[in-house]
């Protein structure tokens, strides 16, 4: 059995932080402790100059991530216990009164689900979107529910040809969470997003590539090497320019033209104070390959 520290493997090599979900026996469902550690490590990646790219992947060959492991949450455990107690109480009353009693849903405090979303999966999605280093997802297998939200939040996505994506929420009578309803339409358009969300059908890797959910599909045995190649290429690039570019692109669909152009101009100005921007201009003038330092 793995310990909480082993549930999320993390290592740094050649400027690349690799984060590996390591619960293949549990379909790489995400625990609360994994979520918190991921948020912490992504924040550290932003603040650490030696880290210049991030890979998010998972152990095993069957599952990338099948969403949150609800039973690992203290709040969910208490609700389950409450529901069981209420059901047992209802059965006792039914036996005593010899009448049929329909179990009622557990009583939840007002705003419970809202707080759970804002302090839980939405924080992790934001941690990926706000990470100042490029985050690349290497999808090794099925990604479903919030697992798909994780993939959608990443800057680049490479998938094994055996991978599949599932907006599984409505199969369970649930509403998509973790930012899926925000992220997916921006990639595939609102109608295709609603099709995927309403029906919850499997989306094979090849089709995910065709509609723009992933950037590249490779044979399963080439996934790690391809992800590493892309990440190391990013890790030798102009890191601050990547961060500014990521910010502008993420904001682009929410801004009017005047606001977007104004922010672009200010960010270009800020980027020109970086060593890498000056190196890029110098290398162009000197007709040589640039050497970027990450700042």
mmCIF file of C-alpha atoms in Angstrom:
data_model
loop_
_atom_site.group_PDB
_atom_site.id
_atom_site.type_symbol
_atom_site.label_atom_id
_atom_site.label_comp_id
_atom_site.label_asym_id
_atom_site.label_seq_id
_atom_site.Cartn_x
_atom_site.Cartn_y
_atom_site.Cartn_z
ATOM 1 C CA UNK A 1 0.000 0.000 0.000
ATOM 2 C CA UNK A 2 1.324 3.441 -0.883
ATOM 3 C CA UNK A 3 1.647 6.224 1.678
ATOM 4 C CA UNK A 4 0.192 9.701 1.029
ATOM 5 C CA UNK A 5 3.655 10.910 -0.038
ATOM 6 C CA UNK A 6 3.884 8.089 -2.574
ATOM 7 C CA UNK A 7 0.437 8.814 -4.001
ATOM 8 C CA UNK A 8 1.904 11.773 -5.869
ATOM 9 C CA UNK A 9 5.423 11.307 -7.198
ATOM 10 C CA UNK A 10 7.407 14.422 -8.064
ATOM 11 C CA UNK A 11 10.897 14.949 -9.409
ATOM 12 C CA UNK A 12 12.902 17.614 -11.228
ATOM 13 C CA UNK A 13 15.271 16.870 -14.096
ATOM 14 C CA UNK A 14 16.691 19.176 -16.769
ATOM 15 C CA UNK A 15 14.444 22.006 -15.603
ATOM 16 C CA UNK A 16 11.273 19.907 -15.829
ATOM 17 C CA UNK A 17 9.079 19.151 -12.815
ATOM 18 C CA UNK A 18 7.262 15.839 -13.352
ATOM 19 C CA UNK A 19 4.135 15.214 -11.284
ATOM 20 C CA UNK A 20 2.830 11.635 -11.397
ATOM 21 C CA UNK A 21 -0.497 10.529 -9.970
ATOM 22 C CA UNK A 22 0.392 7.189 -8.408
ATOM 23 C CA UNK A 23 -2.789 5.342 -7.455
ATOM 24 C CA UNK A 24 -3.287 3.034 -10.449
ATOM 25 C CA UNK A 25 -5.136 0.466 -8.311
ATOM 26 C CA UNK A 26 -7.715 3.205 -7.581
ATOM 27 C CA UNK A 27 -7.898 4.280 -11.255
ATOM 28 C CA UNK A 28 -5.745 7.268 -10.257
ATOM 29 C CA UNK A 29 -8.694 8.958 -8.608
ATOM 30 C CA UNK A 30 -7.486 12.061 -6.830
ATOM 31 C CA UNK A 31 -7.423 12.279 -3.048
ATOM 32 C CA UNK A 32 -7.733 15.467 -1.031
ATOM 33 C CA UNK A 33 -4.095 15.219 0.072
ATOM 34 C CA UNK A 34 -2.943 14.784 -3.548
ATOM 35 C CA UNK A 35 -4.959 17.831 -4.552
ATOM 36 C CA UNK A 36 -3.384 19.976 -1.850
ATOM 37 C CA UNK A 37 0.136 18.797 -2.691
ATOM 38 C CA UNK A 38 -0.427 19.463 -6.410
ATOM 39 C CA UNK A 39 -1.530 23.022 -5.639
ATOM 40 C CA UNK A 40 1.533 23.531 -3.447
ATOM 41 C CA UNK A 41 3.966 22.120 -6.009
ATOM 42 C CA UNK A 42 2.509 24.157 -8.868
ATOM 43 C CA UNK A 43 2.896 27.323 -6.798
ATOM 44 C CA UNK A 44 6.499 26.355 -6.028
ATOM 45 C CA UNK A 45 7.117 25.757 -9.731
ATOM 46 C CA UNK A 46 6.049 29.336 -10.466
ATOM 47 C CA UNK A 47 8.424 30.690 -7.833
ATOM 48 C CA UNK A 48 11.418 28.465 -8.616
ATOM 49 C CA UNK A 49 13.707 29.710 -11.387
ATOM 50 C CA UNK A 50 15.259 26.279 -11.881
ATOM 51 C CA UNK A 51 11.862 24.832 -12.874
ATOM 52 C CA UNK A 52 10.926 25.929 -16.369
ATOM 53 C CA UNK A 53 8.247 23.409 -17.416
ATOM 54 C CA UNK A 54 5.876 20.923 -15.773
ATOM 55 C CA UNK A 55 4.636 17.497 -16.859
ATOM 56 C CA UNK A 56 1.445 16.128 -15.290
ATOM 57 C CA UNK A 57 0.969 12.409 -15.874
ATOM 58 C CA UNK A 58 -0.085 9.203 -14.117
ATOM 59 C CA UNK A 59 1.206 5.746 -13.304
ATOM 60 C CA UNK A 60 -0.039 2.651 -15.099
ATOM 61 C CA UNK A 61 -1.490 2.306 -18.573
ATOM 62 C CA UNK A 62 -5.253 2.237 -17.981
ATOM 63 C CA UNK A 63 -6.157 5.504 -16.267
ATOM 64 C CA UNK A 64 -4.850 9.051 -16.185
ATOM 65 C CA UNK A 65 -7.388 10.242 -13.616
ATOM 66 C CA UNK A 66 -11.005 9.284 -12.988
ATOM 67 C CA UNK A 67 -11.874 12.317 -10.887
ATOM 68 C CA UNK A 68 -11.889 13.028 -7.180
ATOM 69 C CA UNK A 69 -11.908 10.180 -4.670
ATOM 70 C CA UNK A 70 -14.915 11.417 -2.722
ATOM 71 C CA UNK A 71 -14.459 8.905 0.057
ATOM 72 C CA UNK A 72 -11.107 10.475 0.959
ATOM 73 C CA UNK A 73 -12.833 13.711 1.975
ATOM 74 C CA UNK A 74 -13.568 14.216 5.698
ATOM 75 C CA UNK A 75 -16.686 16.131 4.699
ATOM 76 C CA UNK A 76 -17.929 13.361 2.439
ATOM 77 C CA UNK A 77 -17.206 10.740 5.090
ATOM 78 C CA UNK A 78 -19.306 12.645 7.604
ATOM 79 C CA UNK A 79 -22.139 12.998 5.099
ATOM 80 C CA UNK A 80 -22.015 9.283 4.296
ATOM 81 C CA UNK A 81 -22.102 8.467 8.004
ATOM 82 C CA UNK A 82 -25.016 10.854 8.451
ATOM 83 C CA UNK A 83 -26.882 9.311 5.544
ATOM 84 C CA UNK A 84 -26.320 5.817 6.940
ATOM 85 C CA UNK A 85 -27.483 6.903 10.387
ATOM 86 C CA UNK A 86 -30.592 8.496 8.932
ATOM 87 C CA UNK A 87 -31.324 5.391 6.887
ATOM 88 C CA UNK A 88 -30.916 3.188 9.945
ATOM 89 C CA UNK A 89 -33.121 5.523 11.946
ATOM 90 C CA UNK A 90 -35.727 5.457 9.211
ATOM 91 C CA UNK A 91 -35.669 1.657 9.218
ATOM 92 C CA UNK A 92 -36.101 1.589 12.990
ATOM 93 C CA UNK A 93 -39.040 3.982 12.810
ATOM 94 C CA UNK A 94 -40.532 1.976 9.986
ATOM 95 C CA UNK A 95 -40.315 -1.240 11.983
ATOM 96 C CA UNK A 96 -41.780 0.442 15.028
ATOM 97 C CA UNK A 97 -44.644 1.999 13.152
ATOM 98 C CA UNK A 98 -45.010 -0.808 10.602
ATOM 99 C CA UNK A 99 -45.196 1.788 7.847
ATOM 100 C CA UNK A 100 -43.152 2.375 4.708
ATOM 101 C CA UNK A 101 -40.553 5.092 5.092
ATOM 102 C CA UNK A 102 -38.604 6.566 2.164
ATOM 103 C CA UNK A 103 -35.025 7.471 3.162
ATOM 104 C CA UNK A 104 -34.377 11.202 2.914
ATOM 105 C CA UNK A 105 -31.173 12.789 1.607
ATOM 106 C CA UNK A 106 -28.682 13.864 4.279
ATOM 107 C CA UNK A 107 -29.033 17.342 5.676
ATOM 108 C CA UNK A 108 -26.280 19.612 4.356
ATOM 109 C CA UNK A 109 -25.462 23.059 5.649
ATOM 110 C CA UNK A 110 -26.355 25.914 3.310
ATOM 111 C CA UNK A 111 -23.536 26.605 0.869
ATOM 112 C CA UNK A 112 -21.774 23.281 1.505
ATOM 113 C CA UNK A 113 -21.405 22.346 -2.182
ATOM 114 C CA UNK A 114 -20.398 25.880 -3.151
ATOM 115 C CA UNK A 115 -17.635 25.942 -0.555
ATOM 116 C CA UNK A 116 -16.525 22.442 -1.561
ATOM 117 C CA UNK A 117 -16.129 23.560 -5.187
ATOM 118 C CA UNK A 118 -14.395 26.863 -4.467
ATOM 119 C CA UNK A 119 -11.973 25.454 -1.897
ATOM 120 C CA UNK A 120 -11.459 22.151 -3.726
ATOM 121 C CA UNK A 121 -11.289 21.302 -7.410
ATOM 122 C CA UNK A 122 -11.605 24.884 -8.615
ATOM 123 C CA UNK A 123 -8.464 25.776 -6.649
ATOM 124 C CA UNK A 124 -6.513 23.024 -8.399
ATOM 125 C CA UNK A 125 -7.787 24.044 -11.838
ATOM 126 C CA UNK A 126 -6.788 27.621 -11.093
ATOM 127 C CA UNK A 127 -3.373 26.452 -9.872
ATOM 128 C CA UNK A 128 -2.709 24.939 -13.309
ATOM 129 C CA UNK A 129 -4.111 27.899 -15.237
ATOM 130 C CA UNK A 130 -2.160 30.365 -13.090
ATOM 131 C CA UNK A 131 1.122 28.444 -13.017
ATOM 132 C CA UNK A 132 3.767 30.673 -14.566
ATOM 133 C CA UNK A 133 5.508 27.730 -16.213
ATOM 134 C CA UNK A 134 4.058 25.743 -19.145
ATOM 135 C CA UNK A 135 2.108 22.724 -17.895
ATOM 136 C CA UNK A 136 1.987 19.730 -20.228
ATOM 137 C CA UNK A 137 -0.402 16.810 -19.638
ATOM 138 C CA UNK A 138 0.701 13.338 -20.735
ATOM 139 C CA UNK A 139 -2.531 11.349 -20.852
ATOM 140 C CA UNK A 140 -1.752 7.654 -20.509
ATOM 141 C CA UNK A 141 -5.284 6.237 -20.343
ATOM 142 C CA UNK A 142 -8.886 7.013 -19.464
ATOM 143 C CA UNK A 143 -9.513 10.453 -18.029
ATOM 144 C CA UNK A 144 -13.004 11.032 -16.717
ATOM 145 C CA UNK A 145 -14.938 13.569 -14.682
ATOM 146 C CA UNK A 146 -12.628 15.982 -12.924
ATOM 147 C CA UNK A 147 -9.710 14.116 -14.476
ATOM 148 C CA UNK A 148 -10.779 15.581 -17.812
ATOM 149 C CA UNK A 149 -10.953 19.034 -16.230
ATOM 150 C CA UNK A 150 -7.321 18.582 -15.174
ATOM 151 C CA UNK A 151 -6.331 17.803 -18.760
ATOM 152 C CA UNK A 152 -8.347 20.714 -20.177
ATOM 153 C CA UNK A 153 -6.620 23.154 -17.802
ATOM 154 C CA UNK A 154 -3.127 22.219 -19.031
ATOM 155 C CA UNK A 155 -1.383 24.314 -21.646
ATOM 156 C CA UNK A 156 -0.504 21.391 -23.908
ATOM 157 C CA UNK A 157 -1.900 17.853 -23.998
ATOM 158 C CA UNK A 158 -0.259 14.754 -25.469
ATOM 159 C CA UNK A 159 -2.329 11.567 -25.376
ATOM 160 C CA UNK A 160 -1.558 7.908 -25.885
ATOM 161 C CA UNK A 161 -3.541 6.427 -28.763
ATOM 162 C CA UNK A 162 -5.327 4.224 -26.202
ATOM 163 C CA UNK A 163 -6.496 7.209 -24.124
ATOM 164 C CA UNK A 164 -10.101 8.315 -23.937
ATOM 165 C CA UNK A 165 -11.856 11.294 -22.386
ATOM 166 C CA UNK A 166 -15.246 11.139 -20.674
ATOM 167 C CA UNK A 167 -17.443 13.953 -19.382
ATOM 168 C CA UNK A 168 -19.021 11.440 -17.049
ATOM 169 C CA UNK A 169 -20.903 13.840 -14.777
ATOM 170 C CA UNK A 170 -24.390 13.533 -16.276
ATOM 171 C CA UNK A 171 -24.160 9.737 -16.183
ATOM 172 C CA UNK A 172 -24.358 10.206 -12.406
ATOM 173 C CA UNK A 173 -26.900 13.011 -12.475
ATOM 174 C CA UNK A 174 -24.234 15.604 -11.708
ATOM 175 C CA UNK A 175 -23.227 18.954 -13.209
ATOM 176 C CA UNK A 176 -19.713 19.221 -14.715
ATOM 177 C CA UNK A 177 -17.305 20.761 -12.225
ATOM 178 C CA UNK A 178 -13.699 21.792 -11.857
ATOM 179 C CA UNK A 179 -14.058 24.307 -14.669
ATOM 180 C CA UNK A 180 -15.111 21.902 -17.440
ATOM 181 C CA UNK A 181 -18.055 24.050 -18.551
ATOM 182 C CA UNK A 182 -15.682 27.015 -18.779
ATOM 183 C CA UNK A 183 -12.750 25.273 -20.471
ATOM 184 C CA UNK A 184 -14.294 22.771 -22.892
ATOM 185 C CA UNK A 185 -16.427 25.223 -24.967
ATOM 186 C CA UNK A 186 -13.321 27.358 -25.479
ATOM 187 C CA UNK A 187 -11.644 24.404 -27.174
ATOM 188 C CA UNK A 188 -14.460 22.782 -29.146
ATOM 189 C CA UNK A 189 -17.297 25.329 -29.222
ATOM 190 C CA UNK A 190 -20.509 25.341 -27.166
ATOM 191 C CA UNK A 191 -22.532 22.854 -29.207
ATOM 192 C CA UNK A 192 -19.856 20.148 -29.250
ATOM 193 C CA UNK A 193 -19.191 20.762 -25.570
ATOM 194 C CA UNK A 194 -22.865 20.263 -24.762
ATOM 195 C CA UNK A 195 -22.945 17.056 -26.809
ATOM 196 C CA UNK A 196 -20.013 15.648 -24.845
ATOM 197 C CA UNK A 197 -21.472 16.801 -21.544
ATOM 198 C CA UNK A 198 -25.104 15.787 -22.145
ATOM 199 C CA UNK A 199 -24.400 12.259 -23.380
ATOM 200 C CA UNK A 200 -21.177 11.518 -21.492
ATOM 201 C CA UNK A 201 -19.955 9.324 -24.343
ATOM 202 C CA UNK A 202 -16.347 8.178 -24.581
ATOM 203 C CA UNK A 203 -14.151 10.489 -26.665
ATOM 204 C CA UNK A 204 -11.297 8.441 -28.187
ATOM 205 C CA UNK A 205 -7.862 10.014 -28.477
ATOM 206 C CA UNK A 206 -8.021 10.298 -32.282
ATOM 207 C CA UNK A 207 -11.327 12.191 -32.135
ATOM 208 C CA UNK A 208 -10.035 14.333 -29.254
ATOM 209 C CA UNK A 209 -7.169 15.351 -31.522
ATOM 210 C CA UNK A 210 -9.512 16.130 -34.434
ATOM 211 C CA UNK A 211 -11.727 18.466 -32.412
ATOM 212 C CA UNK A 212 -8.895 20.189 -30.565
ATOM 213 C CA UNK A 213 -8.991 18.691 -27.067
ATOM 214 C CA UNK A 214 -5.419 17.396 -27.415
ATOM 215 C CA UNK A 215 -2.362 18.623 -29.321
ATOM 216 C CA UNK A 216 -0.830 15.300 -30.287
ATOM 217 C CA UNK A 217 -1.578 11.560 -30.163
ATOM 218 C CA UNK A 218 1.244 9.017 -30.030
ATOM 219 C CA UNK A 219 1.549 5.257 -29.515
ATOM 220 C CA UNK A 220 1.325 4.433 -25.814
ATOM 221 C CA UNK A 221 4.932 3.290 -25.623
ATOM 222 C CA UNK A 222 6.106 6.659 -26.987
ATOM 223 C CA UNK A 223 4.086 8.872 -24.632
ATOM 224 C CA UNK A 224 6.696 9.424 -21.917
ATOM 225 C CA UNK A 225 9.505 10.134 -24.379
ATOM 226 C CA UNK A 226 7.389 12.548 -26.419
ATOM 227 C CA UNK A 227 6.185 14.415 -23.347
ATOM 228 C CA UNK A 228 9.751 14.630 -22.065
ATOM 229 C CA UNK A 229 10.971 15.923 -25.442
ATOM 230 C CA UNK A 230 8.336 18.665 -25.526
ATOM 231 C CA UNK A 231 8.880 19.628 -21.887
ATOM 232 C CA UNK A 232 12.658 19.829 -22.212
ATOM 233 C CA UNK A 233 12.247 21.947 -25.320
ATOM 234 C CA UNK A 234 10.051 24.314 -23.278
ATOM 235 C CA UNK A 235 12.580 24.214 -20.427
ATOM 236 C CA UNK A 236 15.262 25.661 -22.709
ATOM 237 C CA UNK A 237 13.004 28.395 -24.050
ATOM 238 C CA UNK A 238 12.202 31.968 -22.913
ATOM 239 C CA UNK A 239 10.339 31.119 -19.704
ATOM 240 C CA UNK A 240 9.070 34.620 -18.898
ATOM 241 C CA UNK A 241 7.811 35.062 -22.454
ATOM 242 C CA UNK A 242 5.921 31.766 -22.091
ATOM 243 C CA UNK A 243 4.345 32.985 -18.842
ATOM 244 C CA UNK A 244 3.245 36.272 -20.401
ATOM 245 C CA UNK A 245 1.959 34.492 -23.509
ATOM 246 C CA UNK A 246 -0.012 32.026 -21.393
ATOM 247 C CA UNK A 247 -1.580 34.918 -19.495
ATOM 248 C CA UNK A 248 -2.583 36.756 -22.662
ATOM 249 C CA UNK A 249 -4.084 33.666 -24.309
ATOM 250 C CA UNK A 250 -6.025 32.671 -21.181
ATOM 251 C CA UNK A 251 -7.453 36.181 -20.958
ATOM 252 C CA UNK A 252 -8.129 36.594 -24.677
ATOM 253 C CA UNK A 253 -11.608 35.072 -24.769
ATOM 254 C CA UNK A 254 -12.814 37.222 -21.880
ATOM 255 C CA UNK A 255 -11.592 40.632 -23.046
ATOM 256 C CA UNK A 256 -12.836 43.119 -25.598
ATOM 257 C CA UNK A 257 -10.375 44.131 -28.298
ATOM 258 C CA UNK A 258 -9.391 47.431 -26.705
ATOM 259 C CA UNK A 259 -8.667 45.827 -23.337
ATOM 260 C CA UNK A 260 -6.788 42.921 -24.915
ATOM 261 C CA UNK A 261 -4.628 45.169 -27.079
ATOM 262 C CA UNK A 262 -3.864 47.462 -24.143
ATOM 263 C CA UNK A 263 -2.816 44.540 -21.947
ATOM 264 C CA UNK A 264 -0.742 43.077 -24.778
ATOM 265 C CA UNK A 265 1.144 46.350 -25.162
ATOM 266 C CA UNK A 266 1.851 46.577 -21.421
ATOM 267 C CA UNK A 267 3.021 42.963 -21.268
ATOM 268 C CA UNK A 268 5.303 43.406 -24.276
ATOM 269 C CA UNK A 269 6.821 46.364 -22.425
ATOM 270 C CA UNK A 270 7.292 44.285 -19.260
ATOM 271 C CA UNK A 271 8.801 41.367 -21.178
ATOM 272 C CA UNK A 272 11.386 43.610 -22.839
ATOM 273 C CA UNK A 273 13.016 44.075 -19.422
ATOM 274 C CA UNK A 274 13.878 40.349 -19.309
ATOM 275 C CA UNK A 275 17.300 38.985 -20.164
ATOM 276 C CA UNK A 276 15.780 36.441 -22.554
ATOM 277 C CA UNK A 277 13.998 39.097 -24.626
ATOM 278 C CA UNK A 278 17.230 41.021 -25.036
ATOM 279 C CA UNK A 279 19.073 37.789 -25.852
ATOM 280 C CA UNK A 280 16.475 36.971 -28.493
ATOM 281 C CA UNK A 281 16.872 40.344 -30.180
ATOM 282 C CA UNK A 282 20.669 40.158 -29.949
ATOM 283 C CA UNK A 283 20.765 36.664 -31.441
ATOM 284 C CA UNK A 284 18.585 37.827 -34.331
ATOM 285 C CA UNK A 285 20.866 40.742 -35.063
ATOM 286 C CA UNK A 286 23.965 38.539 -34.749
ATOM 287 C CA UNK A 287 22.410 35.725 -36.795
ATOM 288 C CA UNK A 288 22.984 33.017 -34.195
ATOM 289 C CA UNK A 289 20.891 30.622 -32.134
ATOM 290 C CA UNK A 290 19.643 32.235 -28.898
ATOM 291 C CA UNK A 291 20.562 30.879 -25.490
ATOM 292 C CA UNK A 292 17.737 31.437 -23.020
ATOM 293 C CA UNK A 293 18.185 31.599 -19.261
ATOM 294 C CA UNK A 294 14.599 31.602 -18.047
ATOM 295 C CA UNK A 295 14.490 35.202 -16.828
#
